[in-house]
Tab-separated table of C-alpha atoms in Angstrom:
chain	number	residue	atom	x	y	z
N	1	UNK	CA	1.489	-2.597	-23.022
N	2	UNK	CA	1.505	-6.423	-24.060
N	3	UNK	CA	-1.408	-8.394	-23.879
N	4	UNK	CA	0.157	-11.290	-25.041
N	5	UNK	CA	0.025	-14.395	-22.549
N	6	UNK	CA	4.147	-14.812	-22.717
N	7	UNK	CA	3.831	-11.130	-21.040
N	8	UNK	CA	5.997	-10.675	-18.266
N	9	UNK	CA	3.721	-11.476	-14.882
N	10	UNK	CA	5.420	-8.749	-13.222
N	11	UNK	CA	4.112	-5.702	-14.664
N	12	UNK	CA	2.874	-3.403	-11.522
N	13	UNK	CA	2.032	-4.138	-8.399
N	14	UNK	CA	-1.804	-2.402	-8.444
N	15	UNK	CA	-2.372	-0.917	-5.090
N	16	UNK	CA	-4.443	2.089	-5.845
N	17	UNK	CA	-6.080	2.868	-9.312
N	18	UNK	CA	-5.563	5.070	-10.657
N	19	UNK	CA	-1.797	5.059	-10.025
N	20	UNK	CA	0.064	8.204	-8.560
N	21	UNK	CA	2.131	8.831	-11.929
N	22	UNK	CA	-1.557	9.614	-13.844
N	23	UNK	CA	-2.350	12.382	-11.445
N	24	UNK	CA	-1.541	15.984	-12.555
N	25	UNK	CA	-1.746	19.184	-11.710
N	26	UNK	CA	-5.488	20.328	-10.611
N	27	UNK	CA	-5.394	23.739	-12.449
N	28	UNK	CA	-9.831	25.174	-11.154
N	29	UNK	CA	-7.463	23.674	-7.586
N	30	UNK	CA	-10.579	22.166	-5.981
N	31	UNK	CA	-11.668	23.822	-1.881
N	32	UNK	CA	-11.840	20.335	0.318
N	33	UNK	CA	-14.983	22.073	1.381
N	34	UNK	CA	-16.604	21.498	-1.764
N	35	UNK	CA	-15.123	18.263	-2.969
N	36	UNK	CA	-16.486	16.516	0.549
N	37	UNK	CA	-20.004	18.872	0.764
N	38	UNK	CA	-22.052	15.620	-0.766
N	39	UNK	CA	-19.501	12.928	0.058
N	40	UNK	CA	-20.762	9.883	2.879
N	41	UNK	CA	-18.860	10.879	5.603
N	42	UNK	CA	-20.226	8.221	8.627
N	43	UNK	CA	-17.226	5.156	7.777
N	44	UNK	CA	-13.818	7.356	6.501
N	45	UNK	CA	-10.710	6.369	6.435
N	46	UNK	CA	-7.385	8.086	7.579
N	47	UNK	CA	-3.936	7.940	6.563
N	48	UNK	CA	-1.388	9.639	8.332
N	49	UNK	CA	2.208	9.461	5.972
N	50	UNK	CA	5.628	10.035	7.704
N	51	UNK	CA	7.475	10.093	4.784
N	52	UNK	CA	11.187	9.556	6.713
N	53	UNK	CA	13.254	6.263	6.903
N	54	UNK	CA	16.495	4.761	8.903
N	55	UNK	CA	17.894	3.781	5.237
N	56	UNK	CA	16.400	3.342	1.946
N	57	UNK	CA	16.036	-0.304	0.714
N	58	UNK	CA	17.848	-0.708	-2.322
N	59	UNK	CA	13.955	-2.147	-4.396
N	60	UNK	CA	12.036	0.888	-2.508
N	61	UNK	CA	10.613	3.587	-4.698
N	62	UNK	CA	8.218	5.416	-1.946
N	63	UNK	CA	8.189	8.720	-0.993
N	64	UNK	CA	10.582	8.646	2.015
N	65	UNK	CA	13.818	10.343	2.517
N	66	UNK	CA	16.827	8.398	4.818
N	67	UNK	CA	16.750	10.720	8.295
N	68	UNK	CA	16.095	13.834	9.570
N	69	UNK	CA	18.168	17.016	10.232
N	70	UNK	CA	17.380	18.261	13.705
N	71	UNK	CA	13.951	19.512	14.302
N	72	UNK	CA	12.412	18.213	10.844
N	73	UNK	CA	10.169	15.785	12.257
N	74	UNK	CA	9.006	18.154	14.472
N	75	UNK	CA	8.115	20.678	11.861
N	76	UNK	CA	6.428	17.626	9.719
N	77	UNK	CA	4.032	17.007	13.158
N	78	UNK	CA	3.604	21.101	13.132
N	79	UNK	CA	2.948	20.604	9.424
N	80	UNK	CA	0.883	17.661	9.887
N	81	UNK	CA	-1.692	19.176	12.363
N	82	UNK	CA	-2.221	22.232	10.389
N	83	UNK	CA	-3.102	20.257	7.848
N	84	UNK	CA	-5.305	18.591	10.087
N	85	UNK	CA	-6.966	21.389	11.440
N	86	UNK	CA	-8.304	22.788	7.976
N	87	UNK	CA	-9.179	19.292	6.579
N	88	UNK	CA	-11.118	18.400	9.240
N	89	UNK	CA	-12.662	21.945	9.152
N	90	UNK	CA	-13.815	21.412	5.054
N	91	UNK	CA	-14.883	18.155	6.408
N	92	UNK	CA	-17.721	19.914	8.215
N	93	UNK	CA	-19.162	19.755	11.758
N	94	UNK	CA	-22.696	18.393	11.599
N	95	UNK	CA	-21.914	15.093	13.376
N	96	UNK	CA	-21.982	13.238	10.129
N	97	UNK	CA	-18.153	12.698	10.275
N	98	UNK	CA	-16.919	9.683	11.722
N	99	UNK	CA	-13.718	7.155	10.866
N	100	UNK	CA	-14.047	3.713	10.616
N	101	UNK	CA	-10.101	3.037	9.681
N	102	UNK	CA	-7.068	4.668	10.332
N	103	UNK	CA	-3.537	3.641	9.285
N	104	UNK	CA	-0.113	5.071	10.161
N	105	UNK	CA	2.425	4.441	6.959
N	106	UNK	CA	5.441	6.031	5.310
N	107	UNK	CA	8.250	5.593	4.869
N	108	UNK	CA	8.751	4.421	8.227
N	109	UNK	CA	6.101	5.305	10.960
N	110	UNK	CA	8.410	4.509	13.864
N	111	UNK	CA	11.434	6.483	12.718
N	112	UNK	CA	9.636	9.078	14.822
N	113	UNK	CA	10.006	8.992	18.661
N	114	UNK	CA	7.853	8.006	21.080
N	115	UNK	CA	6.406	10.996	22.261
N	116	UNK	CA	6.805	11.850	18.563
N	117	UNK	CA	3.990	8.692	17.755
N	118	UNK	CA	1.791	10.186	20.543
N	119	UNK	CA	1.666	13.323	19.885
N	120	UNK	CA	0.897	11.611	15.825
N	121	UNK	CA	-1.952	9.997	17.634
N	122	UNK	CA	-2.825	12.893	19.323
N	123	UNK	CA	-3.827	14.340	15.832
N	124	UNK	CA	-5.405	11.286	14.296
N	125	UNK	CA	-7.416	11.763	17.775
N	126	UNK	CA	-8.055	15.519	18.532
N	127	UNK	CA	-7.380	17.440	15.267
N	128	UNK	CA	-9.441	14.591	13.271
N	129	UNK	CA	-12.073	12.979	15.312
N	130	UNK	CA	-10.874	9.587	14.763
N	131	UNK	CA	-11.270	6.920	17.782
N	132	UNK	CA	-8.093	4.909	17.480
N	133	UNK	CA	-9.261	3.033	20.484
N	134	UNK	CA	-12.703	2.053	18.893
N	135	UNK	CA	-11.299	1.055	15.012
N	136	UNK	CA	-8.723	-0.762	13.678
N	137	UNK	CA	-5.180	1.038	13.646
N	138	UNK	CA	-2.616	-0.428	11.440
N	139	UNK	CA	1.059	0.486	11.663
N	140	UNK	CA	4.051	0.595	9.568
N	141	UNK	CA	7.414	-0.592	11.527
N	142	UNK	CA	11.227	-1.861	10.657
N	143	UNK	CA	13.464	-3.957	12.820
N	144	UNK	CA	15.394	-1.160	14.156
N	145	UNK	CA	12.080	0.869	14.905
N	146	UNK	CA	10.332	-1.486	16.596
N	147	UNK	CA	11.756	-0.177	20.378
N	148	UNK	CA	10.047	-1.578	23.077
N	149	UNK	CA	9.058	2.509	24.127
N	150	UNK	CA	7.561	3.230	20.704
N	151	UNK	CA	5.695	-0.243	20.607
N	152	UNK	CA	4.437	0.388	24.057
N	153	UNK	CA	2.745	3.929	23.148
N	154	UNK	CA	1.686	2.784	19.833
N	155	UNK	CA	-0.265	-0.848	21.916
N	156	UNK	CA	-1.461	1.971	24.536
N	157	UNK	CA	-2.864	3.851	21.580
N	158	UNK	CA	-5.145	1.119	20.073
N	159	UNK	CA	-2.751	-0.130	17.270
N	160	UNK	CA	-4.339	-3.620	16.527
N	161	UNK	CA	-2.176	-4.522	13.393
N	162	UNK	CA	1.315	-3.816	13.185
N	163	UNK	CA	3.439	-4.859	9.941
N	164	UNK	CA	6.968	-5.352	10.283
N	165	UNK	CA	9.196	-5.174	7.391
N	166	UNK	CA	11.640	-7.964	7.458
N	167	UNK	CA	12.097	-8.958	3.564
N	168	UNK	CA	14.259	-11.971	4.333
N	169	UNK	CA	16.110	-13.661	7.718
N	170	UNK	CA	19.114	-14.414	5.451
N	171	UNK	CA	21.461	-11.842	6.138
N	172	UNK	CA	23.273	-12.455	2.421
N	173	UNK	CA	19.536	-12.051	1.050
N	174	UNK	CA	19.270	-8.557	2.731
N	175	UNK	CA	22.063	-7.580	1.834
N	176	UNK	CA	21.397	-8.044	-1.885
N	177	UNK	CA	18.178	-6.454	-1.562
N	178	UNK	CA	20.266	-3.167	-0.041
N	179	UNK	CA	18.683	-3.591	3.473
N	180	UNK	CA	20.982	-3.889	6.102
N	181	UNK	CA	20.241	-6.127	8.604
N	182	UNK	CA	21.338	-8.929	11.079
N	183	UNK	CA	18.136	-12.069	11.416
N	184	UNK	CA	19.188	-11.250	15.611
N	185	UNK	CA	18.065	-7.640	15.337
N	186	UNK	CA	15.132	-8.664	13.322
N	187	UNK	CA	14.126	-11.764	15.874
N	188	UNK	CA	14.841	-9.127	18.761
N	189	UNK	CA	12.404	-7.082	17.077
N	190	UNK	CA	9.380	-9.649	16.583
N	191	UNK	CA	10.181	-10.376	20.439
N	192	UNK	CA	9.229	-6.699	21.256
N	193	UNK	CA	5.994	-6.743	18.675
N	194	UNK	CA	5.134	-9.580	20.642
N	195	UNK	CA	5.428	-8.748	24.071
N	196	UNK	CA	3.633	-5.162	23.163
N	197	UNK	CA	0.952	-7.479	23.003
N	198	UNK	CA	-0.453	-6.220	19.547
N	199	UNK	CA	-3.418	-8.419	18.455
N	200	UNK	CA	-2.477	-8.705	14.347
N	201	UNK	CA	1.809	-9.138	13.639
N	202	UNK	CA	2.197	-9.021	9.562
N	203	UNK	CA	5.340	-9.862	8.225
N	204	UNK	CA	6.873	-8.636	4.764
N	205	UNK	CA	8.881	-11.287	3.299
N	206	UNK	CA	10.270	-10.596	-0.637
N	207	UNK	CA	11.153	-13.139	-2.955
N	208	UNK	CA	13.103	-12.873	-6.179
N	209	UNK	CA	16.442	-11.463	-4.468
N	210	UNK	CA	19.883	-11.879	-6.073
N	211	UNK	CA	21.144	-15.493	-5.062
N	212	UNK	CA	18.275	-16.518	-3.526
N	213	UNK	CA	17.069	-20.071	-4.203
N	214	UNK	CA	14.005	-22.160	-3.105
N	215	UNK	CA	15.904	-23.625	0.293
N	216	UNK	CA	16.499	-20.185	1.574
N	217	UNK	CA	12.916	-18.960	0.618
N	218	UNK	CA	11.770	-21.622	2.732
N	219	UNK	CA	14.454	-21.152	5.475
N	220	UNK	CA	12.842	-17.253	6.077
N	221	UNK	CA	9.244	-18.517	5.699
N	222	UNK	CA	9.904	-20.919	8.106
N	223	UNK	CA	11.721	-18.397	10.382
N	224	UNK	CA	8.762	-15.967	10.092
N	225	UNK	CA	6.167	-18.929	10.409
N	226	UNK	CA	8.138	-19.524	14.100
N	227	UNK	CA	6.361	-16.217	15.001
N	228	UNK	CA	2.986	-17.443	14.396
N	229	UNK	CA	1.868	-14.377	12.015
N	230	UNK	CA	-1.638	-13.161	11.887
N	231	UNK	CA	-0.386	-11.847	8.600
N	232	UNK	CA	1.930	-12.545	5.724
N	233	UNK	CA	2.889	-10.559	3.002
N	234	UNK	CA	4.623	-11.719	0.476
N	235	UNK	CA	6.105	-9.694	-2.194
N	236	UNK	CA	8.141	-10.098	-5.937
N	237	UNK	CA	11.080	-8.097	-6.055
N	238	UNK	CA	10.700	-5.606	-8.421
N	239	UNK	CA	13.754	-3.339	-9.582
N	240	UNK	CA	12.369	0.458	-10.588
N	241	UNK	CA	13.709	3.128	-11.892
N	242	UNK	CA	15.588	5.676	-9.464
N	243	UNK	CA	15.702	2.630	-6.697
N	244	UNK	CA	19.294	1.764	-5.433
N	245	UNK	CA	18.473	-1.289	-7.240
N	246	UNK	CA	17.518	0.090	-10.600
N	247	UNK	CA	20.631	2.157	-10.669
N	248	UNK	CA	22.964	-0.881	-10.040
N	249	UNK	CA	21.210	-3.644	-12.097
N	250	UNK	CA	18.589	-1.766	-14.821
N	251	UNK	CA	15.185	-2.759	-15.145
N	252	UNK	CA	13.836	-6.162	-14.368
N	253	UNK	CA	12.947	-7.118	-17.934
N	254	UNK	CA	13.928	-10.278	-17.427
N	255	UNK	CA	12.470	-14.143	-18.738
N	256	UNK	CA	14.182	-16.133	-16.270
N	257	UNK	CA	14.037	-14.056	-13.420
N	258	UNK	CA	10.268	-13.946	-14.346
N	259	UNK	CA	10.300	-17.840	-14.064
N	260	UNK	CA	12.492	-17.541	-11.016
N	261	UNK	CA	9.672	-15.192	-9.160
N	262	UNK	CA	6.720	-17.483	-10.242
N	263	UNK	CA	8.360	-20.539	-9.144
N	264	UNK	CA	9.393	-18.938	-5.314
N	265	UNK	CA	5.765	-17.465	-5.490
N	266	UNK	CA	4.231	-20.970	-5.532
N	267	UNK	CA	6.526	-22.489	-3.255
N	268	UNK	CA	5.581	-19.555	-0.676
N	269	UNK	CA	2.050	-19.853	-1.261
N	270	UNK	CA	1.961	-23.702	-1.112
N	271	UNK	CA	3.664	-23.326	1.740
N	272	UNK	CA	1.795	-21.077	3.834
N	273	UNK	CA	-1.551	-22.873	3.143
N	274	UNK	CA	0.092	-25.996	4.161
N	275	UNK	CA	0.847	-24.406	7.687
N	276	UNK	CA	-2.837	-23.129	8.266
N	277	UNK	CA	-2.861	-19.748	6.055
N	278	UNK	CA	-5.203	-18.871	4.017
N	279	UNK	CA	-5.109	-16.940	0.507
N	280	UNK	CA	-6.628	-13.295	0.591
N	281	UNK	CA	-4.747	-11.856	-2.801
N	282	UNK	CA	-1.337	-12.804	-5.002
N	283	UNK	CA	0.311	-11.199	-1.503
N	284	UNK	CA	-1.793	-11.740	1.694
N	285	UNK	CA	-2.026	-14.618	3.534
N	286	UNK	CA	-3.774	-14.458	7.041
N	287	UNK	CA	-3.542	-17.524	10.093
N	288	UNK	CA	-6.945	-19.367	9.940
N	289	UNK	CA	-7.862	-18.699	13.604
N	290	UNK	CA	-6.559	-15.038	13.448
N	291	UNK	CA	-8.819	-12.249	15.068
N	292	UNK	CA	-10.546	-10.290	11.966
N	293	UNK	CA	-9.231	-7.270	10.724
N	294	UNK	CA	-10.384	-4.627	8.261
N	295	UNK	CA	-9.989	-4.965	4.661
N	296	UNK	CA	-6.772	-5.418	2.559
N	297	UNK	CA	-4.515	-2.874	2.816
N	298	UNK	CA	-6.065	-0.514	5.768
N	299	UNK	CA	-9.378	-0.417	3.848
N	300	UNK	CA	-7.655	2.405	2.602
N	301	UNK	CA	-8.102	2.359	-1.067
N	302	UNK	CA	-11.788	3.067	-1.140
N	303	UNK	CA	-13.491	6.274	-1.413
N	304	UNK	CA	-13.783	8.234	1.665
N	305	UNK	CA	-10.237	8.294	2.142
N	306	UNK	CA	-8.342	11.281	3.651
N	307	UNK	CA	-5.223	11.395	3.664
N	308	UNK	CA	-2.790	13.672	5.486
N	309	UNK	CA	0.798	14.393	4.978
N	310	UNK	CA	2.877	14.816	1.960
N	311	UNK	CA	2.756	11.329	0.230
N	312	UNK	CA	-0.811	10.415	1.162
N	313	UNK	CA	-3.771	10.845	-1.055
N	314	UNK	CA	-6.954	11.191	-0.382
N	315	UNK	CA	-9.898	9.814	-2.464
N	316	UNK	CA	-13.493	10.715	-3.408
N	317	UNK	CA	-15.880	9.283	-5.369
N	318	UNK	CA	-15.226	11.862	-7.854
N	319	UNK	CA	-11.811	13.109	-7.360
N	320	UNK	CA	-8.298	11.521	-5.934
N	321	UNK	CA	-5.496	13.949	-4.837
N	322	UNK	CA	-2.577	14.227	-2.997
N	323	UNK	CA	0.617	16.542	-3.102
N	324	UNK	CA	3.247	16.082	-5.733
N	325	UNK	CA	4.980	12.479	-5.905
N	326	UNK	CA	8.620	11.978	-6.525
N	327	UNK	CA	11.280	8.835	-6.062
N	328	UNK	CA	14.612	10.837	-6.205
N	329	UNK	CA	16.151	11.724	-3.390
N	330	UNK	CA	16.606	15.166	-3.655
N	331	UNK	CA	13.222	16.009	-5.505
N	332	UNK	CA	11.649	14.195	-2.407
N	333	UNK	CA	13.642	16.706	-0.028
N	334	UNK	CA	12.142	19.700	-1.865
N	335	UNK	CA	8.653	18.726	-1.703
N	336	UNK	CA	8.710	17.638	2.411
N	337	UNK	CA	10.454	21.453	2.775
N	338	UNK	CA	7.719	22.992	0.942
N	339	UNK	CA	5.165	20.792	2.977
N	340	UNK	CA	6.515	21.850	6.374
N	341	UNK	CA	6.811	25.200	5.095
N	342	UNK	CA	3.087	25.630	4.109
N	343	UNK	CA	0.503	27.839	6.155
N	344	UNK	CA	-2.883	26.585	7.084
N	345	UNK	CA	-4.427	28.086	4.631
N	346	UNK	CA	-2.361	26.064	1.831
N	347	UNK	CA	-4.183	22.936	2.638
N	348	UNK	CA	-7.452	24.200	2.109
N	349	UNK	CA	-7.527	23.155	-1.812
N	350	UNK	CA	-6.712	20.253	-3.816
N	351	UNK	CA	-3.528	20.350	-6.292
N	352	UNK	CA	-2.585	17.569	-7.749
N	353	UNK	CA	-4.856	14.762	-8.614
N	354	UNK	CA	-6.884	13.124	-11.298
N	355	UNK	CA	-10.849	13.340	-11.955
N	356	UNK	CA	-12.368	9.251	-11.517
N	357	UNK	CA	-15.937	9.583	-14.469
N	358	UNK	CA	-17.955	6.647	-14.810
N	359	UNK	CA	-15.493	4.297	-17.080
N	360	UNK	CA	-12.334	4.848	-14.117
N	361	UNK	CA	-15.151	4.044	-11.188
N	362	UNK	CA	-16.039	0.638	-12.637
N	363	UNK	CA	-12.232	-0.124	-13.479
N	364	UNK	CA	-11.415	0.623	-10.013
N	365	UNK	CA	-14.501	-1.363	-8.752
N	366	UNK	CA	-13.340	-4.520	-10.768
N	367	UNK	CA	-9.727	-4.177	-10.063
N	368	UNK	CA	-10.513	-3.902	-5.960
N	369	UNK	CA	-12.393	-6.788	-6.567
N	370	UNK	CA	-10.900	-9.305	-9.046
N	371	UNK	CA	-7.360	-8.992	-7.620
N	372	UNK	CA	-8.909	-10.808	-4.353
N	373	UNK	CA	-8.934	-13.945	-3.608
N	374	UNK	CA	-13.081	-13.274	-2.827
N	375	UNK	CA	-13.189	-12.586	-6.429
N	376	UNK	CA	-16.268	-9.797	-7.754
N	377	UNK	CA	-19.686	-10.684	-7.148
N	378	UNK	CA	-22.074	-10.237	-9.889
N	379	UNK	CA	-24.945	-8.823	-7.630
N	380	UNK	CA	-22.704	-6.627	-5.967
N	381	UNK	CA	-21.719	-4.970	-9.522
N	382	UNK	CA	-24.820	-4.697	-10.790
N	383	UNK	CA	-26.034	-3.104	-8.004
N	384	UNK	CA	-23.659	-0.577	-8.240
N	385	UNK	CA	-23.552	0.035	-11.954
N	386	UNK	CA	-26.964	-1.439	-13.021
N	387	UNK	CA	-25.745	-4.234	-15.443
N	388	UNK	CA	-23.596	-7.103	-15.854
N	389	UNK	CA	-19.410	-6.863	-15.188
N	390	UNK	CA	-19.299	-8.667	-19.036
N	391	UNK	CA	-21.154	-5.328	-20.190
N	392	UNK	CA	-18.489	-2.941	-19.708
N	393	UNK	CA	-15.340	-5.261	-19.520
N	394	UNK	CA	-16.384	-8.683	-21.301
N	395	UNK	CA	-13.283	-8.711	-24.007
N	396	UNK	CA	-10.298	-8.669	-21.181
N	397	UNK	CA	-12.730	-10.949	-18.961
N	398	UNK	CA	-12.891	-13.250	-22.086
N	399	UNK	CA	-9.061	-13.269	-22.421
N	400	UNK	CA	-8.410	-13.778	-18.450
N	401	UNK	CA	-10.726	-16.682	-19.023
N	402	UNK	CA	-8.841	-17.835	-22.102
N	403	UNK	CA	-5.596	-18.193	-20.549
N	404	UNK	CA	-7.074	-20.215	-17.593
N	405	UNK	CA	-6.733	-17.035	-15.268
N	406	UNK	CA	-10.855	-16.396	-14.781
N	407	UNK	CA	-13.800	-18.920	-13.557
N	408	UNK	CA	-16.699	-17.678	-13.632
N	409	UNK	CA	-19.792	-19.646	-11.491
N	410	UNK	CA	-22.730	-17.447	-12.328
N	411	UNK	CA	-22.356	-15.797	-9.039
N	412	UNK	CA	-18.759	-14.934	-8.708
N	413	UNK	CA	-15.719	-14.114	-10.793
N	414	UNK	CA	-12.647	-15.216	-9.202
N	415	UNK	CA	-9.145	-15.699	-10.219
N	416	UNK	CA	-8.167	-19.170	-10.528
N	417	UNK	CA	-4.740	-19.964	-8.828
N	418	UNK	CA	-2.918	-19.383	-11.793
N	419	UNK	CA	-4.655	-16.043	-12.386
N	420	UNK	CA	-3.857	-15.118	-8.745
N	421	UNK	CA	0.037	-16.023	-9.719
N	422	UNK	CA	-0.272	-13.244	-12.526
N	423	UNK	CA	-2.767	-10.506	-10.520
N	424	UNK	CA	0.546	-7.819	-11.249
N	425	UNK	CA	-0.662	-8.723	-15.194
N	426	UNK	CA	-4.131	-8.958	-14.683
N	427	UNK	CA	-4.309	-5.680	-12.832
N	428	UNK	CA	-2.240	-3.485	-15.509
N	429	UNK	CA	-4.189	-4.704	-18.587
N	430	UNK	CA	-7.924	-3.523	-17.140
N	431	UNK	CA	-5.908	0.399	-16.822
N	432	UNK	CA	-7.916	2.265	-18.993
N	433	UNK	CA	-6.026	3.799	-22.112
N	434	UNK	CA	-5.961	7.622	-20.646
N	435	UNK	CA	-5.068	5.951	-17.397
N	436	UNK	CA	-2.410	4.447	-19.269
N	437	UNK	CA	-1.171	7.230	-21.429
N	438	UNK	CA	-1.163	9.643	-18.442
N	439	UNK	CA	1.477	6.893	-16.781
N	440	UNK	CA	3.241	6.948	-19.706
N	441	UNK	CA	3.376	10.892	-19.720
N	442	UNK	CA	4.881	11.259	-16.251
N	443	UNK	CA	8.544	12.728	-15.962
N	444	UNK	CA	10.232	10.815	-13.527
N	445	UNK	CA	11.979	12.870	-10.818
């Protein structure tokens, strides 16, 4: 990887670290019972995954498969409460266990039925312990998902935050980005959030699509800002291998487009703050007067993080795991059979994952931290690693500072607004080298 300041700024979108593709095969398979024996169990966070989609966006390289033969969803809820069952059985029953998050994401959470999202409640709630009523509950949805039955159990339910995947109101735009999709079925859709009467609406808008310019950026910012938003997200397009998208076009290795993306970036962002938003990360932009939420992304990203179904992880402070990742259609298809397939007893143990020592905690500290807008505070680091953030990481801090990226008040690092515009740099270059090489190592499937 470049270090080099005429570096792409689109390197990787850093949402977890270590990243999926450095995890391997656990081969002493850890029991759950041991890995969460010393672990602080009072403020946990659950994931629930439904890896299953309407369609498959031509820039999406999840773990979701497009439908469901008949009865497969049923046998992933079978699967998924199983699971349940034996996790929250390692997890022990002293009273210590309680959730302070929970998140429902995928794939597509609402590609299952209603009564299919209750009874997915139903094990958040019975088989886990978790209160959806008492924490925040934040939900996955598309356009054609959002039905006014599903929204309605999923408002009755506690969901406080529900993000809606629109990627752009021009229809041209989504169909360029392989999403298809009319800007009526996707207003219809915000109409039915709405009237569920869900505190928090996020909207995912992308920018960077084929033919899109800055007066049609503006034209579905402005379309999305209509809706008054809690949330915003706003995404670069990136074009990955095994994506519909990275089959048509290649890989986004690209100096213009690069220019193109930076320039629709700031636009979006100097738009947004202009209408009342304000700046949480490179992506998240949250309405002034909206009602607080949990932390970025569910919370979810922090130790004490369980995870249940076949493309969630989980994470310790030691250890993060999950089950095996793929983006291919048909390697994703074999690993959901073997899921649904799987006794109780098969979820008992950890099998794919990667170890976090000392060096990969800080990283992941520093990389939670930096990318937001909050920036790290110096206290706060040193009293979780007894010294300064310079000791461990001072050359790449140097070099963020060099290139205008870092300021550093004595109290706070934060990421200047041009170091905000190039977090999906930033983030990459502080991945350790085995972190790195591991990435590097994983065969694609």
């Amino acid at each position: 990887m470049t270090t080099a300041t005429t570096a792409s700024p689109y390197q990787s979108y850093v949402y977890a670290y270590p990243h999926k593709t450095a995890y391997r095969r656990l081969p002493d398979r850890p029991a759950l019972r041991d890995l969460w024996a010393d672990e602080p169990k009072d403020a946990l966070s659950l994931y629930l995954h439904i890896p299953f989609c309407e369609v498959r966006c031509g820039f999406c390289n999840l773990f979701t498969r497009i439908g469901a033969p008949d009865g497969l969803t049923g046998a992933y809820l079978d699967a998924l409460e199983r699971q349940a069952r034996t996790v929250r059985e390692a997890l022990g029953d002293d009273g210590r266990v309680r959730f302070a998050t929970a998140a429902f994401g995928g794939g597509t959470p609402t590609f299952l039925t209603a009564a299919e999202l209750s009874r997915l409640c139903d094990i958040a709630e019975h088989r886990m312990g978790a209160d959806l009523k008492a924490v925040p509950l934040s939900v996955e949805a598309s356009p054609a998902t959002a039905t006014a039955d599903r929204l309605t159990v999923l408002a009755e339910r506690g969901t406080t935050r529900l993000s809606l995947g629109v990627q752009s109101f021009v229809d041209s735009e989504a169909r360029a980005a392989v999403r298809p999709q009319r800007r009526a079925d996707v207003e219809a859709a915000l109409s039915r959030v709405r009237e569920a009467g869900i505190p928090v609406l996020n909207i995912d808008l992308i920018y960077g699509i084929d033919g899109q310019t800055e007066q049609t950026w503006l034209r579905s910012l402005d379309a999305a800002l209509a809706w008054r938003p809690e949330e915003l997200y706003l995404y670069p397009l990136y074009v990955r291998p095994l994506t519909g998208l990275g089959r048509r076009t290649g890989t986004d290795d690209d100096p213009q487009w690069d220019e193109q993306r930076l320039r629709l970036y700031r636009t979006g962002r100097d738009h947004l703050r202009a209408h009342g938003y304000t700046q949480q990360s490179m992506r998240m932009f949250r309405r002034a007067d909206a009602p607080p939420q949990s932390a970025d992304d569910y919370a979810c990203q922090t130790d004490g993080m369980i995870g249940l179904g076949c493309g969630a992880r989980s994470y310790t402070a030691d250890l993060h795991y999950s089950f095996d990742y793929a983006v291919d259609m048909h390697e994703i298809r074999g690993i959901i059979d073997d899921y649904v397939s799987r006794p109780a007893g098969d979820f008992a143990r950890a099998e794919i994952g990667r170890r976090v020592d000392g060096d990969e905690a800080r990283r992941r500290h520093l990389l939670q931290s930096l990318l937001q807008a909050d920036g790290l505070r110096h206290d706060a680091y040193r009293a979780r690693f007894n010294t300064a953030p310079a000791a461990h990481f001072g050359a790449e801090l140097d070099r963020f500072a060099d290139r205008g990226w870092l300021a550093d008040d004595g109290t706070v690092l934060r990421l200047t607004p041009e170091g905000l515009a190039h977090s999906d740099a930033i983030g990459p270059e502080l991945f350790s080298p085995a972190v790195r090489a591991a990435m590097a190592g994983y065969e694609r499937k």
